[in-house]
Amino acid sequence: MSLALAPIDVSVEFEANLPCRKFDPDLWFSDSPAQLELAKSLCGDCPLRVECLAGAVERNEPWGVWGGEIFERGAVVPRKRPRGRPRKVDVARDAELAVEVEERLAANGLDSRSSVRLAA
């Protein structure tokens, strides 16, 4: 009687080196703006960042960090706001960051006007 051995799956080893596989998955779905910024920064060197972002856009992900961008209610947002009324400085900064998000999406080959709904 012989035992059949399954082929070695190298993708399992590759996936283990992805930031979203190495760290606590809750980091990518946190309510804390600081933790979401950390998750975004960890995505920066990920070899699957562009594919992850494209997949999230295609699926209309409702929330979380995908491909180095924050999604909230199915829209890409420049940063997560804390609870409460935003300060005027934060509103101005959000406008600047929205432009930056559009530029990053365009750099990744995603046309933000047709592919992604950006939150105001």
Coordinates of C-alpha atoms in Angstrom, one line a residue:
M1 CA 0.0 0.0 0.0
S2 CA 1.5 3.4 -1.0
L3 CA 0.5 6.8 0.2
A4 CA -0.1 9.6 -2.3
L5 CA 1.8 12.8 -1.4
A6 CA 0.3 16.1 -2.2
P7 CA 2.5 18.4 -4.3
I8 CA 4.2 21.2 -2.4
D9 CA 2.3 24.4 -2.6
V10 CA 4.8 27.3 -2.8
S11 CA 2.0 29.9 -2.7
V12 CA 1.4 28.9 0.9
E13 CA 4.9 29.9 1.8
F14 CA 4.6 33.1 -0.3
E15 CA 1.3 34.1 1.4
A16 CA 2.9 33.7 4.8
N17 CA 5.3 36.5 4.0
L18 CA 2.5 39.0 3.1
P19 CA 1.9 41.7 5.7
C20 CA -1.8 40.9 6.1
R21 CA -0.8 37.3 6.9
K22 CA 2.0 38.1 9.3
F23 CA 0.2 40.6 11.5
D24 CA -3.1 40.5 13.4
P25 CA -5.9 40.6 10.7
D26 CA -7.9 43.0 13.0
L27 CA -5.3 45.7 12.3
W28 CA -6.7 46.0 8.7
F29 CA -10.3 46.4 10.0
S30 CA -9.6 48.6 13.1
D31 CA -11.8 51.5 14.2
S32 CA -8.7 53.4 15.2
P33 CA -7.3 55.8 12.6
A34 CA -3.8 55.3 13.9
Q35 CA -4.0 51.5 13.5
L36 CA -5.4 51.9 9.9
E37 CA -2.5 54.2 9.0
L38 CA -0.1 51.5 10.3
A39 CA -1.9 48.9 8.2
K40 CA -1.6 51.2 5.1
S41 CA 2.1 51.6 5.7
L42 CA 2.6 47.8 6.0
C43 CA 0.9 47.4 2.6
G44 CA 3.5 49.7 1.0
D45 CA 6.0 46.9 0.2
C46 CA 3.6 44.2 -0.4
P47 CA 4.1 42.5 -3.8
L48 CA 0.3 42.0 -4.2
R49 CA -0.7 45.5 -3.3
V50 CA -2.0 46.5 -6.8
E51 CA -3.9 43.2 -7.2
C52 CA -5.4 43.6 -3.7
L53 CA -6.5 47.1 -4.4
A54 CA -8.0 46.2 -7.8
G55 CA -9.9 43.3 -6.2
A56 CA -11.3 45.5 -3.4
V57 CA -12.5 48.0 -6.0
E58 CA -14.1 45.3 -8.1
R59 CA -15.8 43.8 -5.0
N60 CA -16.9 47.2 -3.6
E61 CA -15.3 46.3 -0.2
P62 CA -17.4 47.9 2.5
W63 CA -14.5 48.7 4.8
G64 CA -10.9 48.0 5.8
V65 CA -7.5 48.5 4.4
W66 CA -7.0 46.9 0.9
G67 CA -4.0 47.5 -1.3
G68 CA -2.8 50.3 1.0
E69 CA -6.0 52.3 0.8
I70 CA -8.8 52.7 3.4
F71 CA -12.3 51.7 2.3
E72 CA -15.3 53.0 4.2
R73 CA -18.8 52.2 3.0
G74 CA -17.5 51.0 -0.3
A75 CA -15.5 54.2 -1.0
V76 CA -11.8 54.9 -0.8
V77 CA -11.1 57.5 1.9
P78 CA -7.8 59.3 2.4
R79 CA -7.9 58.7 6.1
K80 CA -10.4 57.5 8.7
R81 CA -11.8 60.2 10.8
P82 CA -12.3 59.8 14.5
R83 CA -15.8 60.1 15.9
G84 CA -17.3 63.6 16.3
R85 CA -17.3 66.7 14.3
P86 CA -14.1 67.2 12.3
R87 CA -11.9 70.3 12.8
K88 CA -11.6 72.8 10.0
V89 CA -8.0 71.8 9.6
D90 CA -9.0 68.2 9.1
V91 CA -11.6 69.1 6.5
A92 CA -8.9 71.0 4.5
R93 CA -6.5 68.2 4.9
D94 CA -9.0 65.7 3.7
A95 CA -9.5 67.6 0.5
E96 CA -5.7 67.5 -0.2
L97 CA -5.6 63.8 0.7
A98 CA -8.5 63.0 -1.7
V99 CA -6.4 64.4 -4.6
E100 CA -3.4 62.3 -3.4
V101 CA -5.7 59.2 -3.3
E102 CA -6.8 59.8 -6.9
E103 CA -3.2 60.2 -8.0
R104 CA -2.2 56.9 -6.3
L105 CA -5.1 55.1 -7.9
A106 CA -4.2 56.5 -11.3
A107 CA -0.6 55.4 -10.8
N108 CA -1.9 51.9 -10.1
G109 CA -3.8 51.9 -13.4
L110 CA -7.2 52.5 -11.8
D111 CA -9.3 55.3 -13.1
S112 CA -10.9 56.7 -9.9
R113 CA -13.7 58.4 -11.8
S114 CA -15.1 55.1 -13.3
S115 CA -13.6 52.3 -11.1
V116 CA -13.7 53.7 -7.6
R117 CA -16.1 56.0 -5.7
L118 CA -14.2 58.4 -3.6
A119 CA -15.8 59.6 -0.4
A120 CA -16.2 63.3 0.0

